[in-house]
Short mmCIF file of C-alpha atoms and ligand atoms in Angstrom, two decimals:
data_model
loop_
_atom_site.label_atom_id
_atom_site.label_comp_id
_atom_site.label_asym_id
_atom_site.label_seq_id
_atom_site.Cartn_x
_atom_site.Cartn_y
_atom_site.Cartn_z
CA MET A 1 0.10 -0.03 -0.08
CA TYR A 2 2.91 2.38 0.67
CA HIS A 3 6.68 2.38 0.32
CA LYS A 4 9.37 4.32 2.34
CA ILE A 5 11.06 7.36 1.50
CA THR A 6 14.87 7.41 2.12
CA SER A 7 16.01 10.41 0.29
CA CYS A 8 14.96 14.17 -0.21
CA ARG A 9 12.48 14.81 -2.92
CA ALA A 10 14.01 18.14 -3.63
CA CYS A 11 17.78 18.06 -3.31
CA GLY A 12 18.40 14.43 -3.47
CA LEU A 13 20.15 13.90 -0.15
CA GLY A 14 20.35 10.23 0.80
CA LYS A 15 20.48 9.09 -2.87
CA ALA A 16 23.56 6.95 -3.80
CA GLN A 17 24.82 9.83 -6.11
CA ILE A 18 26.91 12.44 -4.77
CA PRO A 19 25.41 15.92 -5.18
CA THR A 20 26.82 18.27 -8.03
CA LEU A 21 29.32 20.91 -6.95
CA LYS A 22 26.61 23.50 -8.05
CA GLN A 23 23.97 21.91 -5.71
CA SER A 24 26.56 21.72 -2.84
CA VAL A 25 27.41 25.21 -3.20
CA ALA A 26 23.79 26.35 -3.25
CA ALA A 27 23.13 24.09 -0.38
CA GLY A 28 25.53 25.96 1.91
CA PRO A 29 27.17 24.64 4.99
CA GLN A 30 26.23 21.07 5.61
CA SER A 31 25.52 19.36 8.72
CA GLY A 32 27.20 16.24 7.62
CA ASP A 33 24.04 14.18 8.50
CA THR A 34 23.01 12.09 5.51
CA SER A 35 19.58 11.04 6.53
CA LEU A 36 16.34 12.75 6.94
CA LEU A 37 15.23 13.66 10.54
CA PRO A 38 11.91 12.84 11.98
CA VAL A 39 10.05 15.96 13.25
CA PHE A 40 6.54 15.19 13.53
CA ASP A 41 4.77 11.84 14.18
CA LEU A 42 1.16 11.07 14.37
CA GLY A 43 1.61 7.17 14.32
CA LEU A 44 -0.47 4.90 12.03
CA GLN A 45 -3.48 6.78 10.70
CA PRO A 46 -6.41 6.10 7.99
CA LEU A 47 -6.33 7.79 4.77
CA ALA A 48 -7.94 11.26 5.02
CA ASN A 49 -10.34 10.92 2.35
CA ASP A 50 -10.97 7.40 2.48
CA PHE A 51 -14.86 7.47 3.29
CA VAL A 52 -16.48 4.06 3.33
CA GLN A 53 -19.89 2.77 4.23
CA ALA A 54 -20.49 0.98 7.45
CA GLY A 55 -19.24 -2.72 7.05
CA GLU A 56 -17.00 -1.94 3.93
CA GLU A 57 -13.18 -2.23 4.20
CA GLN A 58 -10.94 0.68 4.70
CA SER A 59 -8.02 1.01 2.27
CA GLY A 60 -5.85 0.75 5.18
CA PHE A 61 -3.53 2.59 7.61
CA ALA A 62 -0.16 4.10 6.99
CA PRO A 63 2.34 5.79 9.10
CA LEU A 64 1.92 9.55 9.31
CA LYS A 65 5.46 11.05 10.17
CA VAL A 66 7.18 14.10 8.67
CA MET A 67 10.84 13.84 7.97
CA LEU A 68 13.19 16.97 7.39
CA CYS A 69 16.07 17.18 5.17
CA PRO A 70 19.17 18.58 7.11
CA ARG A 71 20.75 19.90 3.86
CA CYS A 72 17.74 21.84 2.31
CA ASN A 73 15.25 22.04 5.05
CA MET A 74 12.62 20.28 2.82
CA ALA A 75 9.86 18.57 4.79
CA GLN A 76 8.14 15.44 3.70
CA LEU A 77 6.22 12.29 4.68
CA SER A 78 8.24 9.18 5.60
CA VAL A 79 6.09 7.12 3.35
CA VAL A 80 4.45 7.46 -0.23
CA VAL A 81 0.97 5.63 -0.38
CA ARG A 82 0.23 4.31 -3.69
CA PRO A 83 -1.33 7.32 -5.66
CA ASP A 84 -3.93 4.95 -7.37
CA ILE A 85 -5.31 4.23 -3.87
CA LEU A 86 -5.71 7.92 -3.13
CA TYR A 87 -6.62 9.46 -6.42
CA ARG A 88 -8.24 6.87 -8.89
CA HIS A 89 -11.62 7.54 -7.01
CA TYR A 90 -11.46 10.78 -5.18
CA SER A 91 -14.02 12.35 -2.83
CA TYR A 92 -12.85 15.90 -2.54
CA VAL A 93 -14.51 18.20 -4.95
CA THR A 94 -13.43 21.80 -5.36
CA SER A 95 -15.64 23.98 -3.06
CA PRO A 96 -18.74 25.75 -4.68
CA SER A 97 -18.31 28.46 -1.98
CA GLN A 98 -18.15 32.18 -2.45
CA THR A 99 -14.73 32.00 -0.73
CA MET A 100 -13.39 29.76 -3.56
CA ARG A 101 -15.07 31.88 -6.33
CA ASP A 102 -13.44 34.91 -4.90
CA HIS A 103 -10.10 32.98 -5.00
CA PHE A 104 -10.66 32.04 -8.62
CA GLN A 105 -11.17 35.78 -9.45
CA THR A 106 -8.01 36.92 -7.50
CA LEU A 107 -5.82 34.16 -9.55
CA VAL A 108 -7.31 35.55 -12.75
CA ASP A 109 -6.31 38.99 -11.68
CA MET A 110 -2.69 37.91 -10.85
CA ILE A 111 -2.10 36.31 -14.17
CA PRO A 112 -0.53 38.76 -16.72
CA LEU A 113 -2.14 37.95 -20.21
CA ALA A 114 -0.39 37.57 -23.32
CA SER A 115 -3.65 37.31 -25.36
CA HIS A 116 -7.27 38.07 -25.14
CA LYS A 117 -8.35 34.41 -25.01
CA PRO A 118 -5.50 32.49 -23.38
CA ARG A 119 -5.00 28.78 -23.48
CA LEU A 120 -4.63 27.58 -19.85
CA LEU A 121 -3.95 23.88 -18.89
CA GLU A 122 -4.83 22.72 -15.43
CA ILE A 123 -3.19 20.11 -13.86
CA GLY A 124 -5.19 18.41 -11.22
CA SER A 125 -8.48 19.89 -12.60
CA ASN A 126 -10.62 18.03 -9.97
CA ASP A 127 -14.35 18.25 -11.08
CA GLY A 128 -13.44 21.13 -13.42
CA ARG A 129 -14.81 23.90 -11.41
CA PHE A 130 -12.05 26.38 -12.20
CA LEU A 131 -11.92 25.51 -15.59
CA ASP A 132 -15.54 26.04 -16.10
CA PHE A 133 -15.05 29.43 -14.46
CA LEU A 134 -12.45 30.44 -16.86
CA GLN A 135 -14.16 28.92 -19.99
CA ASN A 136 -17.75 29.96 -19.30
CA GLU A 137 -17.27 33.45 -17.33
CA LYS A 138 -14.03 34.54 -18.90
CA GLY A 139 -14.11 33.25 -22.13
CA TRP A 140 -10.44 31.53 -21.83
CA GLN A 141 -9.56 28.20 -23.80
CA VAL A 142 -8.99 25.49 -21.13
CA CYS A 143 -7.98 22.07 -20.91
CA GLY A 144 -7.37 19.92 -17.72
CA ILE A 145 -5.65 16.74 -16.49
CA ASP A 146 -6.90 14.82 -13.53
CA PRO A 147 -6.30 11.00 -12.29
CA ALA A 148 -9.82 10.62 -10.66
CA LYS A 149 -12.18 8.97 -12.93
CA ASN A 150 -15.35 10.02 -11.05
CA LEU A 151 -14.11 13.78 -11.11
CA CYS A 152 -13.09 13.70 -14.89
CA GLU A 153 -16.70 12.23 -15.71
CA THR A 154 -17.97 15.46 -13.73
CA ALA A 155 -15.73 17.74 -15.84
CA HIS A 156 -16.73 16.04 -19.08
CA ARG A 157 -20.41 16.66 -18.09
CA ARG A 158 -19.65 20.33 -17.79
CA GLY A 159 -18.63 20.20 -21.32
CA LEU A 160 -14.74 20.43 -20.48
CA LYS A 161 -11.65 18.92 -22.29
CA VAL A 162 -9.89 16.75 -19.50
CA TYR A 163 -7.42 13.99 -19.77
CA CYS A 164 -7.81 11.44 -17.22
CA ASP A 165 -4.41 10.58 -15.92
CA PHE A 166 -1.64 11.62 -13.42
CA PHE A 167 0.63 14.23 -14.75
CA GLY A 168 4.31 13.78 -15.62
CA ALA A 169 6.60 13.56 -18.41
CA ASP A 170 4.49 10.73 -20.47
CA ALA A 171 1.24 12.59 -19.89
CA ALA A 172 2.68 15.75 -20.99
CA ALA A 173 3.84 14.53 -24.44
CA ARG A 174 0.27 13.57 -25.09
CA ILE A 175 -1.16 17.11 -23.95
CA GLN A 176 1.48 18.97 -26.12
CA GLU A 177 -0.74 19.67 -29.05
CA PHE A 178 -2.86 22.03 -26.67
CA GLU A 179 0.11 24.39 -26.53
CA PRO A 180 -0.88 25.86 -23.14
CA GLU A 181 0.48 29.74 -22.74
CA ILE A 182 -0.52 29.27 -18.85
CA ILE A 183 0.04 26.21 -17.01
CA MET A 184 -1.93 26.04 -13.56
CA ALA A 185 -1.51 23.52 -10.65
CA ARG A 186 -3.67 24.17 -7.63
CA HIS A 187 -2.89 22.23 -4.51
CA VAL A 188 -1.49 19.19 -6.56
CA PHE A 189 2.22 19.75 -6.43
CA CYS A 190 2.62 18.62 -2.88
CA HIS A 191 0.53 15.59 -3.63
CA CYS A 192 3.04 14.24 -6.32
CA PRO A 193 5.70 11.59 -5.15
CA ASP A 194 8.12 12.42 -8.20
CA TRP A 195 8.72 16.19 -8.60
CA LYS A 196 11.47 15.59 -10.93
CA ASP A 197 8.94 13.78 -13.39
CA PHE A 198 6.52 16.45 -12.61
CA VAL A 199 8.93 19.14 -13.57
CA ARG A 200 10.00 17.24 -16.65
CA GLY A 201 6.41 17.33 -17.76
CA LEU A 202 6.20 21.03 -17.10
CA GLU A 203 9.41 21.61 -19.23
CA ILE A 204 8.01 19.51 -22.10
CA LEU A 205 4.90 21.79 -22.20
CA SER A 206 7.03 25.26 -21.73
CA PRO A 207 8.56 27.02 -24.52
CA PRO A 208 10.29 30.28 -23.38
CA GLU A 209 7.13 32.32 -22.67
CA THR A 210 4.80 29.98 -20.81
CA LEU A 211 3.78 30.99 -17.46
CA ILE A 212 3.48 28.25 -14.79
CA CYS A 213 1.57 28.75 -11.59
CA ILE A 214 1.91 26.38 -8.94
CA GLU A 215 -0.39 27.04 -5.88
CA VAL A 216 0.84 25.29 -2.97
CA PRO A 217 0.12 25.33 0.93
CA TYR A 218 3.12 27.20 2.40
CA VAL A 219 5.15 25.55 5.26
CA ALA A 220 5.31 29.02 6.96
CA ASP A 221 1.68 29.18 7.52
CA LEU A 222 1.67 25.38 8.51
CA LEU A 223 4.32 26.03 11.27
CA SER A 224 3.37 29.65 12.35
CA LYS A 225 -0.34 28.82 12.43
CA GLY A 226 0.00 25.27 13.90
CA GLU A 227 -2.08 23.80 11.02
CA PHE A 228 -0.97 20.27 11.79
CA ASP A 229 -4.58 18.93 10.30
CA THR A 230 -3.24 19.62 6.94
CA VAL A 231 -0.37 16.96 7.55
CA TYR A 232 -2.05 13.75 6.00
CA HIS A 233 -0.99 11.02 3.31
CA GLU A 234 -2.08 13.14 0.20
CA HIS A 235 0.29 15.97 1.36
CA LEU A 236 3.76 14.54 0.72
CA SER A 237 5.55 17.60 0.73
CA TYR A 238 5.48 20.72 3.01
CA PHE A 239 6.45 23.28 0.52
CA SER A 240 9.16 25.97 0.85
CA ILE A 241 11.19 28.16 -1.83
CA LYS A 242 14.48 26.98 -0.74
CA PRO A 243 13.88 23.32 -1.83
CA MET A 244 12.26 24.32 -4.94
CA SER A 245 15.09 26.51 -5.98
CA HIS A 246 17.32 23.14 -5.58
CA LEU A 247 14.92 21.24 -7.47
CA LEU A 248 14.83 23.60 -10.47
CA MET A 249 18.58 24.04 -10.46
CA GLU A 250 19.40 21.33 -13.15
CA THR A 251 16.25 22.19 -15.19
CA SER A 252 15.15 24.74 -17.90
CA LEU A 253 12.68 26.54 -15.38
CA ARG A 254 13.34 29.20 -12.86
CA LEU A 255 11.44 30.91 -10.04
CA HIS A 256 9.77 33.89 -11.39
CA LYS A 257 7.50 35.27 -8.71
CA VAL A 258 5.95 34.37 -5.45
CA VAL A 259 2.69 35.71 -4.07
CA PRO A 260 1.35 34.86 -0.64
CA LEU A 261 -2.61 33.57 -0.86
CA SER A 262 -5.07 33.29 2.03
CA ILE A 263 -6.88 30.16 0.58
CA HIS A 264 -6.77 26.91 2.60
CA GLY A 265 -5.13 28.36 5.72
CA GLY A 266 -2.25 30.20 3.69
CA ALA A 267 -0.76 29.33 0.46
CA LEU A 268 1.68 30.52 -2.15
CA LEU A 269 1.29 31.17 -5.77
CA VAL A 270 4.68 30.29 -7.02
CA MET A 271 5.20 31.39 -10.72
CA LEU A 272 8.02 29.79 -12.85
CA ARG A 273 9.39 30.66 -16.31
CA HIS A 274 11.82 29.27 -18.67
CA ARG A 275 15.18 30.27 -18.07
CA ASP A 276 15.29 32.00 -21.66
CA SER A 277 12.19 34.10 -21.19
CA GLN A 278 12.28 37.73 -21.73
CA THR A 279 10.65 38.54 -18.61
CA SER A 280 12.99 39.18 -15.53
CA PRO A 281 12.33 37.48 -12.22
CA ASP A 282 10.46 39.28 -9.57
CA LYS A 283 12.24 40.65 -6.29
CA SER A 284 9.70 38.40 -4.48
CA VAL A 285 11.95 35.49 -5.12
CA SER A 286 15.00 36.61 -3.46
CA GLN A 287 12.91 38.01 -0.72
CA TYR A 288 11.47 34.58 0.05
CA LEU A 289 14.80 32.88 -0.29
CA ASN A 290 16.42 35.05 2.06
CA ALA A 291 13.67 35.06 4.89
CA GLU A 292 13.13 31.21 5.12
CA ASP A 293 14.50 29.34 7.81
CA PHE A 294 12.30 26.35 8.65
CA GLY A 295 14.61 23.99 10.44
CA HIS A 296 14.41 21.53 13.26
CA GLU A 297 13.82 24.02 16.02
CA ALA A 298 10.47 25.38 14.07
CA TRP A 299 9.40 21.62 13.76
CA ARG A 300 10.03 20.93 17.41
CA LYS A 301 7.93 23.88 18.51
CA PHE A 302 5.06 22.83 15.80
CA SER A 303 5.23 19.32 17.15
CA THR A 304 4.75 20.45 20.93
CA ASP A 305 2.05 22.85 20.03
CA SER A 306 0.09 20.41 17.95
CA PHE A 307 -0.20 17.71 20.65
CA ARG A 308 -1.24 20.55 23.11
CA LYS A 309 -4.02 21.71 20.62
CA ILE A 310 -5.14 17.87 20.22
CA GLY A 311 -5.32 17.50 24.20
CA ALA A 312 -7.24 20.72 24.37
CA LEU A 313 -9.86 19.78 21.69
CA ARG A 314 -10.17 16.31 23.48
CA HIS A 315 -10.66 17.66 26.93
CA PHE A 316 -13.38 20.32 25.57
CA VAL A 317 -15.43 17.56 23.96
CA ASP A 318 -15.03 15.06 26.63
CA THR A 319 -16.07 17.56 29.16
CA ALA A 320 -19.06 18.85 27.22
CA VAL A 321 -20.33 15.12 26.58
CA GLN A 322 -19.85 14.23 30.25
CA ASN A 323 -22.10 17.36 30.99
CA GLY A 324 -24.67 15.82 28.87
CA LYS A 325 -24.11 18.16 25.71
CA ARG A 326 -24.33 16.90 22.07
CA VAL A 327 -21.31 17.52 20.02
CA VAL A 328 -21.25 17.09 16.16
CA GLY A 329 -18.90 17.91 13.36
CA TYR A 330 -19.23 20.44 10.65
CA GLY A 331 -17.48 19.87 7.43
CA ALA A 332 -15.82 16.28 6.64
CA SER A 333 -12.72 17.86 5.33
CA ALA A 334 -9.61 15.80 5.11
CA LYS A 335 -8.42 17.89 8.15
CA SER A 336 -11.45 16.45 10.11
CA THR A 337 -10.06 12.88 9.54
CA VAL A 338 -6.69 14.14 11.26
CA TRP A 339 -8.29 15.69 14.13
CA ILE A 340 -10.72 13.02 14.85
CA ASN A 341 -8.24 10.32 14.86
CA ALA A 342 -5.50 12.27 16.68
CA CYS A 343 -8.06 12.81 19.41
CA GLY A 344 -9.56 9.27 19.34
CA PHE A 345 -13.10 10.34 18.90
CA THR A 346 -15.70 7.98 17.91
CA ARG A 347 -19.42 8.32 17.67
CA ASN A 348 -19.68 8.40 21.52
CA GLN A 349 -18.12 11.97 21.26
CA ILE A 350 -18.95 13.31 17.85
CA SER A 351 -22.71 11.96 16.94
CA PHE A 352 -22.23 12.90 13.17
CA ILE A 353 -20.59 15.21 10.81
CA THR A 354 -22.42 17.41 8.28
CA ASP A 355 -21.07 17.69 4.75
CA THR A 356 -22.36 19.25 1.53
CA THR A 357 -20.36 16.58 -0.76
CA PRO A 358 -22.53 13.85 -1.91
CA GLU A 359 -19.49 11.47 -2.32
CA LYS A 360 -19.11 11.53 1.34
CA LEU A 361 -22.62 11.43 2.41
CA TYR A 362 -23.84 8.28 4.35
CA ARG A 363 -20.22 7.00 4.83
CA ASN A 364 -18.24 6.98 7.89
CA SER A 365 -15.40 9.38 8.68
CA PRO A 366 -12.12 7.51 7.98
CA GLY A 367 -10.88 5.30 10.85
CA THR A 368 -14.09 5.80 12.85
CA ASN A 369 -17.96 4.91 13.15
CA ILE A 370 -18.73 8.63 12.81
CA PRO A 371 -21.41 8.98 9.84
CA ILE A 372 -21.57 11.91 7.47
CA VAL A 373 -24.86 13.34 7.06
CA ASP A 374 -26.33 16.10 4.92
CA GLU A 375 -25.97 19.67 6.37
CA GLY A 376 -29.84 19.91 7.00
CA ALA A 377 -29.08 17.73 10.12
CA LEU A 378 -27.64 20.73 11.99
CA LEU A 379 -30.93 22.48 12.06
CA ARG A 380 -33.00 19.33 12.47
CA GLU A 381 -31.10 18.05 15.42
CA LEU A 382 -29.82 21.11 17.03
CA PRO A 383 -26.76 19.76 18.76
CA ASP A 384 -25.42 22.00 21.46
CA TYR A 385 -22.07 22.31 19.71
CA ALA A 386 -20.74 21.74 16.19
CA VAL A 387 -16.88 21.32 15.74
CA CYS A 388 -15.99 23.36 12.51
CA PHE A 389 -13.55 21.14 10.61
CA ALA A 390 -13.82 23.44 7.60
CA TRP A 391 -12.45 26.28 9.63
CA ASN A 392 -10.70 27.65 6.37
CA TYR A 393 -14.31 28.89 5.45
CA ILE A 394 -15.58 29.82 9.06
CA ASP A 395 -16.77 33.33 8.00
CA GLU A 396 -18.93 32.05 5.39
CA ILE A 397 -20.05 29.04 7.40
CA LEU A 398 -21.24 31.71 10.34
CA GLN A 399 -23.31 33.52 8.13
CA LYS A 400 -24.91 30.56 6.30
CA GLU A 401 -25.80 28.91 9.61
CA LYS A 402 -27.36 32.01 11.19
CA ALA A 403 -30.49 29.95 11.97
CA TYR A 404 -28.62 27.34 14.04
CA LEU A 405 -26.71 30.18 16.09
CA ASP A 406 -30.06 31.95 16.61
CA ARG A 407 -31.42 28.73 18.21
CA GLY A 408 -28.54 28.53 20.62
CA GLY A 409 -26.24 26.46 18.78
CA LYS A 410 -22.38 27.08 19.01
CA PHE A 411 -19.54 26.52 16.76
CA ILE A 412 -16.16 25.21 18.31
CA VAL A 413 -13.36 26.32 16.00
CA PRO A 414 -10.25 24.20 16.82
CA HIS A 415 -7.85 26.34 14.77
CA PRO A 416 -5.67 28.40 15.21
CA ASP A 417 -6.69 27.84 18.98
CA ILE A 418 -9.75 26.30 20.17
CA LYS A 419 -12.61 29.04 20.46
CA VAL A 420 -16.46 29.01 20.81
CA LEU A 421 -18.65 31.10 18.71
CA PRO A 422 -20.70 32.97 19.62
O1 DWN B 501 -5.00 19.67 -0.81
C1 DWN B 501 -6.22 19.43 -0.68
C2 DWN B 501 -7.26 20.58 -0.31
C3 DWN B 501 -6.79 21.69 -1.13
O2 DWN B 501 -8.51 20.14 -0.24
C4 DWN B 501 -6.56 18.14 -0.56
N1 DWN B 501 -5.74 17.16 -0.32
C5 DWN B 501 -8.09 17.82 0.06
C6 DWN B 501 -8.76 18.85 0.48
O3 DWN B 501 -8.40 19.31 1.82
P1 DWN B 501 -10.07 19.47 2.68
O4 DWN B 501 -10.92 18.34 2.41
O5 DWN B 501 -9.48 19.76 4.14
O6 DWN B 501 -10.77 20.77 2.02
P2 DWN B 501 -11.69 21.73 2.32
O7 DWN B 501 -12.17 22.47 1.37
O8 DWN B 501 -11.28 22.58 3.58
O9 DWN B 501 -13.02 20.89 2.84
C7 DWN B 501 -14.04 21.31 3.42
C8 DWN B 501 -15.19 20.35 3.48
O10 DWN B 501 -16.15 20.87 4.30
C9 DWN B 501 -15.66 19.84 2.42
O11 DWN B 501 -16.07 18.30 2.44
C10 DWN B 501 -16.96 20.56 2.05
C11 DWN B 501 -17.28 20.91 3.44
N2 DWN B 501 -18.22 22.11 3.57
C12 DWN B 501 -19.66 21.97 3.90
O12 DWN B 501 -20.02 20.82 4.34
N3 DWN B 501 -20.37 23.19 4.15
C13 DWN B 501 -17.54 23.18 3.11
C14 DWN B 501 -18.30 24.58 3.31
C15 DWN B 501 -17.69 25.76 3.06
C16 DWN B 501 -19.71 24.36 3.93
O13 DWN B 501 -20.33 25.25 3.90
#
């Protein structure tokens, strides 16, 4: 089901080959340590989106441990779960929320356009929601690629051209005829086990003026805000700019610009261009490179804080339940799986979780017997507390669930520190 990782995905530390002189110089002083160091460990955990019906078998459990590269400070999981298990049938769909629509517009505003009807390829196009927005509301020419059969079918029903495959050099060769001017990869790069193959695919599709936009969760947000619930088997890497610059060193691509984004708890839009591009790199690249320092100490603090937060939510919910209160979950996000299994919750603590995604409904939260139900259950059942596991949409949710709050319901927001609203 999974294999172990022994070398750094970005700089290659731990591989049999000796790094090139160029790589060694760029890496700076080395610790002499040749192995990846464990920095955060949640033990054996279920797969975050493995929603199965009661009685059906889970895909399995795998270690959830983050390792740090002492040479380039790249953080990555100690194992890679087989991508076909994770993604051939995928239950996460891009959110139809206003927050996400606003985010789409933000991205469009950030992309410098070379033509009136640009050709954009989206890698990891999910159910095609972003492509649909670009094609039907902006008039762009679009094409996508995604490995999930169920999501590609939805995208096809939306009238979109989407290839059903994992992205890499082989897939890129098949897409080449589309000749994208812009390549967008939203929250997919850190899901990818072989960065070199991914970048080779980008190179195949990138003549000098192609703009590549990679949207990734940023490790600075993870560490500074304690977002441990975004550590799960799909997220193989915890991204920062330094390791990325290592990775690109032997390729034809260069970092072009880095822009902070607020989506999903904090992310970056990392723009790449061909080294022969006429457009000069933005100063943001060197600013990020100079500011980054995500070493062992930052991870040690993160680990301690994360276990404190897990203990705090467990204590709050246990106490509420002992006092006769009813507690449910709101949003069966991948993050909810991490919280629930880290806290050891079962149906005895969390009666159910509401969610809007049809693929997740009437299945159990992975690793537990907690059922996922429709969002109407919140008003029908009026629980005392709803733990908001979709905290990245909290403002929108508070507005949407006003009727629940008006009837005395309360949201527990577990992040960044446990808070009860109102
Ligand atoms: O990288 C990834 C990111 C971008 O998305 C993936 N590996 C998986 C996924 O992570 P997630 O599941 O934590 O994403 P969300 O978008 O935070 O999930 C929110 C969940 O809450 C969804 O299942 C939808 C649900 N929801 C709801 O029931 N009512 C969301 C909103 C806004 C709502 O009002």
